[in-house]
Amino acid sequence: MSEIKPVFLPERQRFALDDEGKIIGAAHFRDFDGAAGTERIFFHTTVDGEYGGQGLAGIMVKFALENTIASGAKIVPVCPYVKSYVAKHTEYDQHLVQPTKAHLDILPRG
């Protein structure tokens, strides 16, 4: 059985799930220079279909959010999965920033 682990890939602007060297999921982000410092906008989360139903997205998102908080950045939930996750985990409330048009304007299109 392989060991799937969450990893941080800052040069690719994502957190990912690594299955022995194969990336099987990602939580994509962009950093935004907000009034109170860095705000990390999470805008897209995926897990390869063959790995679905194992709770891996939740493991990756928790890792991403904890890493973001530890770095001193705020969390801007745009991705539906991340929005749902933080709605269920109120321990992140104090670290959230609601998305604004300025946040959305820096995200990739398509």
XYZ file of C-alpha atoms in Angstrom:
110
model
C 0.000 0.000 0.000
C 1.386 3.366 -0.969
C 1.689 6.269 1.423
C -0.187 9.319 0.184
C 0.987 12.516 1.855
C 0.142 16.203 1.530
C 2.973 18.445 0.330
C 3.488 22.170 -0.229
C 4.648 23.227 -3.691
C 5.062 27.015 -3.375
C 6.764 27.366 -6.763
C 3.615 25.901 -8.373
C 1.242 27.844 -6.080
C -0.453 24.756 -4.745
C -0.625 22.190 -2.039
C -0.784 18.658 -3.367
C -1.258 15.005 -2.581
C 1.820 12.947 -3.387
C 1.478 9.203 -3.955
C 5.101 8.047 -4.121
C 6.092 10.786 -6.570
C 2.814 10.993 -8.462
C 0.691 14.100 -7.807
C -2.892 12.886 -7.404
C -4.583 16.027 -6.135
C -4.051 19.738 -5.634
C -5.374 22.762 -3.783
C -4.499 25.749 -5.977
C -3.952 29.195 -4.504
C -2.759 32.697 -5.220
C -1.295 35.009 -2.593
C -2.738 38.510 -2.356
C -1.120 41.469 -0.605
C -3.946 42.530 1.711
C -4.149 45.447 4.107
C -3.122 43.263 7.061
C -0.589 41.113 5.200
C -0.710 38.074 2.958
C -4.113 36.632 2.120
C -4.011 33.197 0.490
C -6.863 32.711 -1.974
C -7.837 29.052 -2.406
C -9.694 28.831 -5.710
C -9.624 25.224 -6.981
C -9.281 21.802 -5.357
C -9.084 18.454 -7.135
C -8.365 14.815 -6.406
C -7.924 12.249 -9.189
C -11.121 10.237 -9.604
C -9.516 6.897 -8.851
C -8.601 8.228 -5.371
C -12.035 9.655 -4.609
C -14.067 8.780 -1.551
C -11.070 8.293 0.745
C -11.154 11.657 2.519
C -7.944 12.751 0.821
C -9.229 16.205 -0.166
C -9.963 16.921 3.494
C -6.483 15.803 4.547
C -4.896 18.018 1.903
C -7.064 21.048 2.691
C -6.419 20.747 6.434
C -2.671 20.601 5.706
C -2.969 23.640 3.407
C -4.951 25.684 5.923
C -2.654 24.820 8.822
C 0.398 25.710 6.719
C -1.224 28.994 5.681
C -1.987 29.948 9.283
C 1.515 28.955 10.426
C 2.978 31.249 7.748
C 0.976 34.173 9.149
C -1.308 34.445 6.117
C -5.083 34.696 6.134
C -7.381 32.264 4.283
C -9.646 33.457 1.460
C -12.039 30.614 0.579
C -13.225 30.821 -3.037
C -13.151 27.129 -3.993
C -16.472 25.450 -3.110
C -14.674 22.595 -1.330
C -12.582 24.940 0.830
C -15.660 27.091 1.580
C -17.531 23.983 2.712
C -14.568 22.747 4.748
C -14.129 25.987 6.722
C -17.896 26.225 7.273
C -17.712 22.864 9.067
C -14.486 23.681 10.943
C -15.131 26.884 12.862
C -11.640 26.809 14.379
C -10.560 28.608 11.183
C -13.055 31.480 11.540
C -10.542 33.966 12.979
C -8.199 33.325 10.038
C -10.751 33.910 7.260
C -11.095 36.863 4.913
C -14.176 37.041 2.732
C -13.388 37.198 -0.988
C -13.633 40.571 -2.684
C -13.594 41.601 -6.334
C -9.878 42.406 -5.952
C -9.231 38.808 -4.847
C -11.224 37.372 -7.723
C -9.542 39.635 -10.272
C -6.119 38.020 -9.752
C -7.337 34.459 -10.291
C -6.642 32.604 -13.542
C -9.526 32.463 -15.998
C -10.889 29.297 -17.526
